[in-house]
Coordinates of C-alpha atoms in Angstrom, one line a residue:
Chain A
M1 CA 93.2 112.0 103.3
A2 CA 95.4 109.1 104.5
L3 CA 94.5 105.8 106.1
P4 CA 95.7 105.0 109.7
S5 CA 98.4 102.3 109.8
K6 CA 96.5 100.5 112.6
V7 CA 92.9 100.2 113.8
R8 CA 91.6 99.0 117.1
I9 CA 88.4 97.0 116.6
V10 CA 85.9 97.1 119.5
E11 CA 83.9 93.9 119.4
V12 CA 80.4 94.7 120.5
G13 CA 78.7 91.5 119.5
P14 CA 78.2 90.0 123.0
R15 CA 76.5 93.2 124.1
D16 CA 75.0 95.3 121.2
G17 CA 74.6 92.1 119.1
L18 CA 72.9 90.0 121.6
Q19 CA 70.9 92.5 123.8
N20 CA 67.7 92.2 121.8
E21 CA 67.7 88.5 121.2
P22 CA 64.4 87.3 122.5
G23 CA 65.5 83.8 123.5
Q24 CA 67.8 83.7 126.5
L25 CA 71.2 82.4 125.6
S26 CA 73.0 80.3 128.2
L27 CA 75.8 81.8 130.2
E28 CA 78.1 79.1 128.9
D29 CA 77.4 80.0 125.2
K30 CA 78.1 83.7 125.9
K31 CA 81.3 82.8 127.8
Q32 CA 82.5 80.6 124.9
L33 CA 81.7 83.3 122.4
I34 CA 83.8 85.8 124.2
E35 CA 86.6 83.4 124.7
M36 CA 86.6 82.5 121.0
L37 CA 86.6 86.2 120.1
A38 CA 89.6 86.9 122.4
G39 CA 91.3 83.8 120.9
A40 CA 90.8 85.3 117.4
G41 CA 92.9 88.3 118.5
L42 CA 90.3 90.8 119.4
S43 CA 91.7 93.1 122.1
H44 CA 88.6 95.0 123.2
I45 CA 85.4 93.1 123.8
E46 CA 82.1 94.6 125.2
V47 CA 80.9 91.8 127.5
G48 CA 77.5 93.1 128.5
S49 CA 75.5 95.8 130.3
F50 CA 74.8 96.5 133.9
V51 CA 71.3 97.7 133.3
S52 CA 68.0 96.7 134.8
P53 CA 67.0 93.2 133.7
R54 CA 63.5 94.6 133.2
W55 CA 64.9 96.7 130.4
V56 CA 67.2 94.2 128.8
P57 CA 66.6 90.7 130.1
Q58 CA 69.3 89.2 127.9
M59 CA 72.0 91.2 129.8
A60 CA 70.8 90.1 133.3
D61 CA 73.7 87.7 133.7
T62 CA 76.5 90.2 132.9
G63 CA 78.0 90.1 136.4
E64 CA 78.1 86.4 136.5
L65 CA 79.5 86.3 133.0
F66 CA 82.4 88.6 134.0
A67 CA 83.0 86.3 137.0
K68 CA 83.2 83.1 135.0
L69 CA 85.1 84.5 132.0
A70 CA 88.6 83.1 131.4
R71 CA 90.3 86.4 130.8
K72 CA 93.1 86.7 128.3
E73 CA 96.1 88.9 129.0
G74 CA 96.1 92.1 127.0
V75 CA 92.3 92.1 126.3
L76 CA 90.1 94.8 127.6
Y77 CA 86.7 93.6 128.7
S78 CA 84.1 96.4 129.0
A79 CA 80.5 96.9 130.0
L80 CA 77.7 99.5 129.7
T81 CA 76.8 101.4 132.9
P82 CA 74.0 103.9 132.5
N83 CA 74.1 105.0 136.2
L84 CA 75.9 104.6 139.5
K85 CA 74.2 101.3 140.3
G86 CA 75.4 99.9 137.0
L87 CA 78.9 101.3 137.8
E88 CA 78.9 99.5 141.1
G89 CA 78.1 96.2 139.3
A90 CA 81.0 96.9 136.8
L91 CA 83.4 97.6 139.5
A92 CA 82.5 94.5 141.4
A93 CA 82.9 92.5 138.2
K94 CA 86.3 94.0 137.5
A95 CA 85.4 95.4 134.1
G96 CA 88.3 97.1 132.4
E97 CA 86.3 99.9 130.9
V98 CA 82.8 101.2 131.3
A99 CA 80.5 103.1 129.0
V100 CA 77.7 105.6 129.3
F101 CA 75.3 106.0 126.4
G102 CA 73.6 109.2 125.3
A103 CA 71.8 110.2 122.1
A104 CA 72.1 113.0 119.6
S105 CA 68.4 113.1 119.2
E106 CA 66.1 114.5 121.9
T107 CA 63.2 112.3 121.1
F108 CA 65.4 109.2 121.0
S109 CA 66.9 110.0 124.3
Q110 CA 63.4 110.3 125.9
T111 CA 62.3 107.1 124.3
N112 CA 65.4 105.0 124.9
I113 CA 66.6 106.2 128.3
N114 CA 63.6 108.2 129.6
C115 CA 65.2 111.6 130.0
S116 CA 66.3 114.6 128.0
I117 CA 69.8 114.9 126.6
V118 CA 70.7 117.4 129.3
E119 CA 69.3 115.2 132.1
S120 CA 71.3 112.2 130.7
M121 CA 74.5 114.2 131.0
E122 CA 73.7 115.1 134.6
R123 CA 73.2 111.4 135.2
F124 CA 76.4 110.4 133.5
A125 CA 78.7 112.9 135.2
P126 CA 79.0 111.2 138.6
V127 CA 79.4 107.8 136.8
V128 CA 82.3 109.1 134.8
D129 CA 83.9 110.8 137.8
K130 CA 83.6 107.7 140.0
A131 CA 84.8 105.4 137.2
R132 CA 87.9 107.5 136.6
A133 CA 88.5 107.8 140.3
A134 CA 88.6 104.0 140.4
G135 CA 91.1 103.9 137.5
L136 CA 88.7 102.8 134.8
K137 CA 88.6 104.1 131.3
V138 CA 85.2 105.4 130.2
R139 CA 83.7 105.3 126.8
G140 CA 80.8 107.7 125.8
Y141 CA 78.4 106.5 123.2
V142 CA 76.3 108.9 121.1
S143 CA 73.5 107.2 119.2
C144 CA 71.5 108.4 116.2
V145 CA 74.5 110.4 114.8
L146 CA 73.3 110.1 111.2
G147 CA 69.6 109.9 111.7
C148 CA 66.8 109.2 114.2
P149 CA 63.8 107.0 113.7
Y150 CA 61.6 109.8 115.2
E151 CA 63.3 113.0 114.1
G152 CA 64.9 112.0 110.8
D153 CA 68.2 113.8 109.9
I154 CA 70.3 114.9 112.8
A155 CA 72.6 117.9 112.2
P156 CA 76.4 117.2 112.6
A157 CA 76.6 120.3 114.9
Q158 CA 74.1 118.7 117.3
V159 CA 76.1 115.5 117.4
A160 CA 79.3 117.6 118.0
R161 CA 77.6 119.3 121.0
V162 CA 76.7 116.0 122.7
A163 CA 80.1 114.5 121.9
Q164 CA 81.9 117.6 123.3
D165 CA 79.8 117.4 126.5
L166 CA 80.9 113.7 127.0
W167 CA 84.5 114.6 126.2
D168 CA 84.5 117.6 128.6
M169 CA 82.9 115.3 131.3
G170 CA 86.0 113.1 131.1
C171 CA 85.2 110.3 128.7
D172 CA 88.3 108.8 127.2
E173 CA 86.8 107.9 123.9
I174 CA 83.6 108.9 122.1
S175 CA 81.8 106.3 119.9
L176 CA 79.6 107.8 117.2
G177 CA 76.7 105.4 116.5
D178 CA 74.6 105.3 113.3
T179 CA 72.0 103.4 115.3
I180 CA 69.5 102.9 112.5
G181 CA 72.2 102.4 109.7
V182 CA 70.9 105.2 107.5
G183 CA 74.2 107.0 106.8
T184 CA 76.1 107.3 103.6
P185 CA 79.8 108.4 103.0
L186 CA 79.2 112.1 102.3
R187 CA 77.2 112.5 105.5
T188 CA 79.7 110.5 107.4
Q189 CA 82.4 112.9 106.2
A190 CA 80.4 115.9 107.4
L191 CA 79.8 114.2 110.8
I192 CA 83.4 113.3 111.4
E193 CA 84.6 116.7 110.4
A194 CA 82.1 118.4 112.7
V195 CA 82.9 116.2 115.7
A196 CA 86.7 116.2 115.1
A197 CA 86.6 120.0 115.4
V198 CA 85.7 119.6 119.1
V199 CA 87.1 116.1 120.1
P200 CA 90.5 114.9 118.9
V201 CA 90.0 112.6 116.0
E202 CA 92.2 109.9 117.7
K203 CA 89.6 109.8 120.5
L204 CA 86.7 109.0 118.2
A205 CA 85.3 105.6 117.4
V206 CA 82.7 104.9 114.7
H207 CA 79.8 102.5 115.2
F208 CA 77.8 101.6 112.1
H209 CA 74.8 99.4 111.7
D210 CA 74.5 97.9 108.3
T211 CA 70.7 98.3 107.9
Y212 CA 71.0 99.8 104.5
G213 CA 74.3 98.1 103.4
M214 CA 76.4 101.3 103.7
A215 CA 78.5 100.4 106.8
I216 CA 81.7 99.3 105.1
A217 CA 81.7 102.4 102.8
N218 CA 81.0 104.7 105.7
I219 CA 83.9 103.1 107.8
H220 CA 86.2 103.5 104.8
Q221 CA 85.3 107.2 104.7
A222 CA 85.9 107.6 108.4
L223 CA 89.3 105.9 108.2
L224 CA 90.3 108.3 105.5
L225 CA 89.5 111.1 107.9
G226 CA 91.8 109.7 110.6
V227 CA 89.4 107.6 112.7
A228 CA 91.3 104.6 114.0
V229 CA 88.8 102.9 116.4
V230 CA 85.9 100.9 114.8
D231 CA 83.1 99.1 116.6
A232 CA 81.7 95.9 115.0
A233 CA 79.8 92.7 115.9
V234 CA 80.9 89.2 114.9
A235 CA 78.5 87.6 112.5
G236 CA 76.7 91.0 112.1
L237 CA 74.7 90.3 115.2
G238 CA 72.2 92.9 116.3
G239 CA 69.6 92.8 113.6
C240 CA 65.9 92.8 114.4
P241 CA 65.2 89.3 115.5
Y242 CA 61.7 89.5 114.1
A243 CA 62.7 90.4 110.6
K244 CA 64.4 87.6 108.7
G245 CA 67.5 89.0 107.0
A246 CA 67.4 92.5 108.6
S247 CA 70.9 93.7 109.4
G248 CA 72.5 94.6 112.6
N249 CA 75.9 95.9 113.4
V250 CA 78.5 95.8 110.7
A251 CA 80.0 92.3 110.8
T252 CA 83.5 92.2 112.3
E253 CA 84.5 89.7 109.6
D254 CA 83.6 92.2 106.9
L255 CA 85.5 94.9 108.7
V256 CA 88.6 92.7 109.0
Y257 CA 88.4 91.9 105.3
L258 CA 88.2 95.6 104.5
L259 CA 91.2 96.3 106.7
N260 CA 93.2 93.5 105.2
G261 CA 92.5 94.9 101.7
L262 CA 93.6 98.4 102.9
G263 CA 96.8 97.1 104.5
V264 CA 95.7 98.4 107.9
E265 CA 96.9 96.4 110.9
H266 CA 94.3 95.0 113.3
G267 CA 95.6 91.8 114.9
V268 CA 92.6 89.6 114.2
D269 CA 92.7 86.1 112.6
L270 CA 89.9 86.1 110.1
G271 CA 89.5 82.3 110.1
R272 CA 89.1 82.0 113.9
L273 CA 86.8 85.1 113.9
C274 CA 84.6 83.3 111.3
E275 CA 84.5 80.3 113.5
A276 CA 83.3 82.4 116.4
G277 CA 80.6 83.9 114.2
W278 CA 79.3 80.5 113.0
F279 CA 79.4 79.2 116.6
I280 CA 77.0 81.9 117.9
S281 CA 74.9 82.0 114.7
E282 CA 74.3 78.3 115.1
R283 CA 73.3 78.8 118.7
L284 CA 70.8 81.5 117.5
G285 CA 69.5 79.2 114.7
R286 CA 70.6 81.3 111.7
Q287 CA 73.5 82.2 109.4
P288 CA 75.9 85.0 110.0
T289 CA 74.9 88.1 108.0
S290 CA 78.6 88.6 107.3
K291 CA 79.1 88.3 103.5
V292 CA 82.7 87.5 104.1
S293 CA 81.8 84.6 106.4
Q294 CA 79.2 83.3 104.0
A295 CA 81.7 83.6 101.0
L296 CA 84.5 81.8 102.9
K297 CA 82.1 79.0 103.9
G298 CA 80.8 78.8 100.3
R299 CA 84.4 78.5 99.1
E300 CA 84.9 75.5 101.3
K301 CA 82.1 73.9 99.5
D302 CA 83.6 74.7 96.1
C303 CA 80.5 76.7 95.4
L304 CA 82.4 79.9 94.4
L305 CA 83.5 78.2 91.2
T306 CA 80.0 77.3 90.1
H307 CA 78.7 80.8 89.5
L308 CA 81.4 82.5 87.4
Chain B
M1 CA 88.6 113.7 94.0
A2 CA 85.0 114.8 93.2
L3 CA 81.8 112.9 92.7
P4 CA 80.1 113.0 89.3
S5 CA 76.8 114.9 89.3
K6 CA 75.1 112.1 87.4
V7 CA 75.5 108.4 87.1
R8 CA 74.1 106.0 84.5
I9 CA 73.1 102.7 86.1
V10 CA 73.3 99.7 83.8
E11 CA 70.8 97.1 85.1
V12 CA 72.3 93.7 84.5
G13 CA 69.9 91.6 86.6
P14 CA 67.9 90.0 83.8
R15 CA 71.2 88.8 82.2
D16 CA 74.1 88.5 84.7
G17 CA 71.6 88.0 87.6
L18 CA 69.5 85.3 86.1
Q19 CA 72.0 83.5 83.8
N20 CA 73.0 80.9 86.4
E21 CA 69.6 80.2 87.8
P22 CA 69.0 76.5 87.6
G23 CA 65.2 76.6 87.3
Q24 CA 63.9 77.9 84.0
L25 CA 62.1 81.2 84.5
S26 CA 59.1 81.8 82.3
L27 CA 59.4 84.3 79.4
E28 CA 56.4 86.1 80.9
D29 CA 58.3 86.6 84.2
K30 CA 61.4 87.9 82.5
K31 CA 59.3 90.2 80.4
Q32 CA 57.5 91.6 83.4
L33 CA 60.7 92.1 85.3
I34 CA 62.3 94.1 82.5
E35 CA 59.1 96.2 82.1
M36 CA 59.0 96.9 85.9
L37 CA 62.7 97.9 85.8
A38 CA 62.1 100.3 82.9
G39 CA 59.0 101.6 84.8
A40 CA 61.2 102.3 87.8
G41 CA 63.3 104.6 85.6
L42 CA 66.3 102.5 84.6
S43 CA 67.4 103.6 81.2
H44 CA 69.8 100.8 80.3
I45 CA 68.8 97.2 80.8
E46 CA 70.7 94.1 79.8
V47 CA 68.0 91.8 78.5
G48 CA 69.9 88.6 77.9
S49 CA 72.7 86.8 76.0
F50 CA 72.8 85.5 72.4
V51 CA 75.0 82.5 73.4
S52 CA 74.6 78.8 72.9
P53 CA 71.8 77.4 75.0
R54 CA 74.1 74.5 75.8
W55 CA 76.3 77.0 77.6
V56 CA 73.6 79.1 79.3
P57 CA 70.2 77.4 79.1
Q58 CA 68.5 80.2 81.1
M59 CA 69.3 82.7 78.2
A60 CA 67.9 80.5 75.4
D61 CA 64.8 82.6 75.0
T62 CA 66.6 86.0 74.7
G63 CA 65.5 86.5 71.1
E64 CA 61.9 85.8 71.9
L65 CA 62.1 88.0 75.0
F66 CA 63.3 90.9 72.8
A67 CA 60.4 90.3 70.4
K68 CA 57.7 90.3 73.1
L69 CA 59.1 93.2 75.2
A70 CA 57.0 96.3 75.4
R71 CA 59.9 98.8 74.9
K72 CA 59.8 102.1 76.6
E73 CA 61.0 105.2 74.8
G74 CA 64.5 106.3 75.9
V75 CA 65.5 103.0 77.4
L76 CA 68.5 101.1 75.9
Y77 CA 67.9 97.3 75.8
S78 CA 71.2 95.5 75.3
A79 CA 72.5 91.9 75.0
L80 CA 75.7 89.9 75.2
T81 CA 77.1 88.6 71.8
P82 CA 80.3 86.6 72.1
N83 CA 80.6 85.9 68.4
L84 CA 79.1 86.7 64.9
K85 CA 76.3 84.3 65.3
G86 CA 75.3 86.0 68.5
L87 CA 75.5 89.4 66.8
E88 CA 73.1 88.1 64.1
G89 CA 70.7 87.2 66.8
A90 CA 71.0 90.6 68.4
L91 CA 70.5 92.4 65.1
A92 CA 67.5 90.4 64.3
A93 CA 66.1 91.2 67.8
K94 CA 66.8 94.9 67.4
A95 CA 69.0 95.2 70.5
G96 CA 70.1 98.7 71.1
E97 CA 73.6 97.7 72.2
V98 CA 75.7 94.6 72.2
A99 CA 78.5 93.5 74.4
V100 CA 81.6 91.2 74.0
F101 CA 83.1 89.8 77.1
G102 CA 86.8 89.1 77.7
A103 CA 88.9 88.4 80.8
A104 CA 91.9 89.9 82.4
S105 CA 93.0 86.5 83.5
E106 CA 94.4 84.0 81.0
T107 CA 93.2 81.0 82.9
F108 CA 89.8 82.4 83.4
S109 CA 89.5 83.2 79.7
Q110 CA 90.4 79.6 78.8
T111 CA 87.9 78.2 81.4
N112 CA 85.1 80.6 80.7
I113 CA 85.2 81.1 77.0
N114 CA 87.6 78.4 75.9
C115 CA 90.3 80.5 74.3
S116 CA 93.3 82.7 75.2
I117 CA 92.9 86.4 75.7
V118 CA 94.6 87.1 72.4
E119 CA 92.3 84.6 70.6
S120 CA 89.2 86.2 72.3
M121 CA 90.2 89.6 70.9
E122 CA 90.6 88.1 67.4
R123 CA 87.1 86.7 67.8
F124 CA 85.6 90.0 69.1
A125 CA 87.1 92.3 66.4
P126 CA 84.7 91.3 63.6
V127 CA 81.7 91.4 66.0
V128 CA 82.6 94.9 67.0
D129 CA 83.2 96.0 63.4
K130 CA 79.9 94.6 62.2
A131 CA 77.9 95.9 65.1
R132 CA 79.3 99.4 64.6
A133 CA 78.7 99.2 60.9
A134 CA 75.0 98.4 61.8
G135 CA 74.9 101.5 64.0
L136 CA 74.9 99.7 67.3
K137 CA 76.9 100.7 70.4
V138 CA 79.3 98.1 71.7
R139 CA 80.2 97.4 75.3
G140 CA 83.4 95.5 76.2
Y141 CA 83.4 93.6 79.4
V142 CA 86.6 92.7 81.2
S143 CA 86.2 90.1 84.0
C144 CA 88.4 89.2 86.9
V145 CA 89.7 92.8 87.2
L146 CA 90.5 92.5 90.9
G147 CA 91.2 88.8 91.2
C148 CA 90.7 85.5 89.5
P149 CA 89.5 82.2 91.1
Y150 CA 92.5 80.4 89.5
E151 CA 95.3 83.0 89.4
G152 CA 94.5 85.1 92.5
D153 CA 95.5 88.7 92.2
I154 CA 95.5 90.3 88.7
A155 CA 97.8 93.2 88.1
P156 CA 96.1 96.6 87.2
A157 CA 98.5 96.8 84.2
Q158 CA 97.2 93.5 82.9
V159 CA 93.6 94.8 83.1
A160 CA 94.7 98.0 81.4
R161 CA 96.2 96.1 78.5
V162 CA 92.9 94.1 77.9
A163 CA 90.8 97.3 78.3
Q164 CA 92.9 99.2 75.9
D165 CA 92.7 96.4 73.3
L166 CA 88.9 96.5 73.6
W167 CA 88.9 100.3 73.3
D168 CA 91.2 100.3 70.3
M169 CA 89.0 97.7 68.7
G170 CA 86.1 100.2 68.8
C171 CA 84.2 99.5 72.0
D172 CA 82.2 102.5 73.1
E173 CA 82.4 101.6 76.8
I174 CA 84.5 99.3 78.9
S175 CA 83.0 97.6 81.9
L176 CA 85.5 96.5 84.5
G177 CA 84.1 93.4 86.4
D178 CA 85.1 92.2 89.8
T179 CA 83.7 88.8 88.9
I180 CA 84.4 87.1 92.2
G181 CA 83.8 90.2 94.4
V182 CA 87.2 90.2 96.2
G183 CA 88.2 93.8 95.6
T184 CA 88.6 96.5 98.3
P185 CA 88.8 100.3 97.8
L186 CA 92.5 100.7 97.7
R187 CA 92.9 98.1 94.9
T188 CA 89.9 99.6 93.2
Q189 CA 91.7 102.9 93.2
A190 CA 94.9 101.4 91.7
L191 CA 92.7 99.6 89.0
I192 CA 90.8 102.7 87.9
E193 CA 94.0 104.8 87.8
A194 CA 95.7 102.2 85.6
V195 CA 92.8 101.8 83.2
A196 CA 92.0 105.5 83.1
A197 CA 95.5 106.1 81.8
V198 CA 94.7 104.3 78.6
V199 CA 90.9 104.6 78.2
P200 CA 89.1 107.9 79.0
V201 CA 87.5 107.6 82.5
E202 CA 84.1 108.7 81.1
K203 CA 84.1 105.6 78.9
L204 CA 84.6 103.3 81.9
A205 CA 81.9 101.4 83.9
V206 CA 82.4 99.4 87.0
H207 CA 80.8 96.1 87.7
F208 CA 81.1 94.8 91.2
H209 CA 79.9 91.6 92.8
D210 CA 79.2 91.8 96.5
T211 CA 80.6 88.4 97.4
Y212 CA 82.7 89.9 100.3
G213 CA 80.4 92.8 101.1
M214 CA 82.8 95.4 99.6
A215 CA 80.8 96.5 96.5
I216 CA 79.3 99.7 97.8
A217 CA 82.6 100.9 99.2
N218 CA 84.4 100.1 95.9
I219 CA 81.7 101.9 93.9
H220 CA 82.1 104.9 96.1
Q221 CA 85.8 104.8 95.5
A222 CA 85.4 104.5 91.7
L223 CA 82.9 107.5 91.7
L224 CA 85.4 109.6 93.5
L225 CA 87.8 108.9 90.7
G226 CA 85.4 110.1 88.0
V227 CA 83.6 106.8 87.0
A228 CA 80.0 107.7 86.1
V229 CA 78.6 104.4 84.8
V230 CA 77.8 101.6 87.3
D231 CA 76.4 98.1 86.7
A232 CA 74.1 96.6 89.2
A233 CA 71.4 93.9 89.5
V234 CA 68.0 94.4 91.1
A235 CA 67.6 92.4 94.3
G236 CA 71.4 91.5 94.2
L237 CA 70.6 88.7 91.7
G238 CA 73.5 86.6 90.6
G239 CA 74.6 84.7 93.7
C240 CA 75.4 81.1 93.7
P241 CA 72.0 79.4 93.6
Y242 CA 73.4 76.5 95.6
A243 CA 74.7 78.5 98.5
K244 CA 72.0 80.1 100.6
G245 CA 72.9 83.7 101.3
A246 CA 75.8 83.9 98.9
S247 CA 75.9 87.3 97.2
G248 CA 75.8 88.1 93.6
N249 CA 76.0 91.5 91.8
V250 CA 75.7 94.6 93.9
A251 CA 72.0 95.3 94.4
T252 CA 70.6 98.1 92.3
E253 CA 68.6 99.2 95.3
D254 CA 71.7 99.6 97.5
L255 CA 73.4 101.5 94.7
V256 CA 70.4 103.9 94.4
Y257 CA 70.4 104.4 98.1
L258 CA 74.2 105.3 98.0
L259 CA 73.7 107.7 95.1
N260 CA 70.7 109.3 96.9
G261 CA 72.9 109.8 99.9
L262 CA 75.7 111.3 97.8
G263 CA 73.3 113.7 96.0
V264 CA 74.2 112.1 92.6
E265 CA 71.4 112.0 90.0
H266 CA 70.3 108.6 88.6
G267 CA 66.7 108.8 87.6
V268 CA 65.4 105.7 89.4
D269 CA 62.5 105.5 91.7
L270 CA 63.7 103.4 94.7
G271 CA 60.2 102.3 95.7
R272 CA 59.3 100.9 92.3
L273 CA 62.7 99.4 92.0
C274 CA 62.2 97.5 95.3
E275 CA 58.9 96.3 93.9
A276 CA 60.6 94.8 90.9
G277 CA 63.2 93.2 93.2
W278 CA 60.5 91.6 95.4
F279 CA 58.6 90.4 92.3
I280 CA 61.5 88.5 90.8
S281 CA 62.8 87.3 94.2
E282 CA 59.3 85.8 95.0
R283 CA 59.4 84.1 91.6
L284 CA 62.8 82.6 92.6
G285 CA 61.5 81.6 96.0
R286 CA 63.8 83.8 98.1
Q287 CA 64.4 87.3 99.6
P288 CA 66.3 90.0 97.8
T289 CA 69.9 90.2 99.1
S290 CA 69.5 94.0 98.9
K291 CA 69.8 95.3 102.5
V292 CA 68.0 98.5 101.5
S293 CA 65.1 96.4 100.1
Q294 CA 65.0 94.3 103.3
A295 CA 65.2 97.4 105.5
L296 CA 62.4 99.2 103.7
K297 CA 60.2 96.1 103.9
G298 CA 61.0 95.8 107.6
R299 CA 60.0 99.4 108.2
E300 CA 56.6 98.7 106.7
K301 CA 56.2 96.2 109.4
D302 CA 57.3 98.7 112.1
C303 CA 60.1 96.3 112.9
L304 CA 62.8 98.9 112.7
L305 CA 61.6 100.4 116.0
T306 CA 61.9 97.2 117.9
H307 CA 65.6 96.8 117.8
L308 CA 66.9 100.2 118.8

């Protein structure tokens, strides 16, 4: 088991992090967040979703956001597109990559996107075809890869089947999502081994939520198995807005700290990243859940020395 | 690299977790916390410190706490004893184990215990001798094993020298403390390998603070290298009381969740442990920093389902 020399971080904060925020954030704040993230060195940023505003009101302005964004050379700006209508929006917005999102759990698929896994694949196929024909890269998300809120444990073989379907359909990268953050390193290992048997490991990304505090350990495990693309959200955005302290995505700041400690290249400036995290957290009226961000802020206040 | 089949958790919350709390907790609350922890299945609990109340006012009642504690059969109740006077207190209190605490950093040793590393060893030797003569087990702590707030990085070889001195002196177990929580898995690996070359790995414990969110990943790494004793504090007690959200010790709840996921035995009931964590956190006027504890509480409120 050897670590990759370089990792690509996919910053999902503006999309996965913000999509469930109940209070509408201004377009200007979203634009500033994304520009700060690009300024910190992130080279792949998920800007938003082209979904029905009835489903996800916070993402209703994704098209306008793409239009107003000052794009930085070398940065990939991507968006979620569940169907052909969404793809049209992404093409009009000149997104650099689109993503379809399926589930490894049948019940979750029905509940989240109102169709069976098989039906979701039939819906995605023309989206993937048309996106590729237009020269866009396509990402395929698989949710609930380490557990489902309805079905409990999900077998690695089941995840591998869904991942292979998305791969065979033409997706360029498959992101494996521990949507409810229940995974631990041993199950992460079994998952990666099962999926890497059917999709090349260099085409896999991991997407951990930190609900149970295991995300960094799980990412480390995945890196040791050859995974070199990791999703994360600045400030750990994406928690349940109704539960104080509940965790969302793994914080990009904590991921960067891990990679620094492992000597793995990533291209991100931790200080500027923390600034972006504090900016959006202040707009949301709370602290970043990133422990790294909190610790660095504490150090500024000379607090670290008081509790030794 | 193989995981141990069983891990002994050393619960340090009542001591390391509470020692820096500015508001004096009542003896009754401390007693109830420790009894709840024993009730949850923890078999080794650090009750307090026999140190000068001028140094650590929160620990001034350790002797009285030992006297009033309803002890549970099979549970080891231990205490810190920096010198012979402290040892006398521990013997009078019928502590089951005592501990001396040194540092791997010369500057930290001077700052924290007002003497050089060599002088600290000269001070500890008679404490260890007398404790062993009285039939007590002795634990040796080494702090700053992965970094020092004054000196920065600490070489694994330097930690190994201090650990070997404590081992040669007669300590039964050496606990390696990442006091400021800066470690990452690769440096944890180098540390354990260096120390295990001079002290049998089954006599090592790891003690991580979660300041930068790396504790669970570091513990997983240490387990893979054969370490089978892990220190933790219920509710993640031990953060800087002046910095909201700053992290202390790794939360015992999160450690238990990790061990459950790895199939490693530990003997602790997670539900009852969480209750102990919420009890003491409410007394301190805050939430547990344990993500597991927060997530399980959130689930009770059906919140988990709202943010998928």
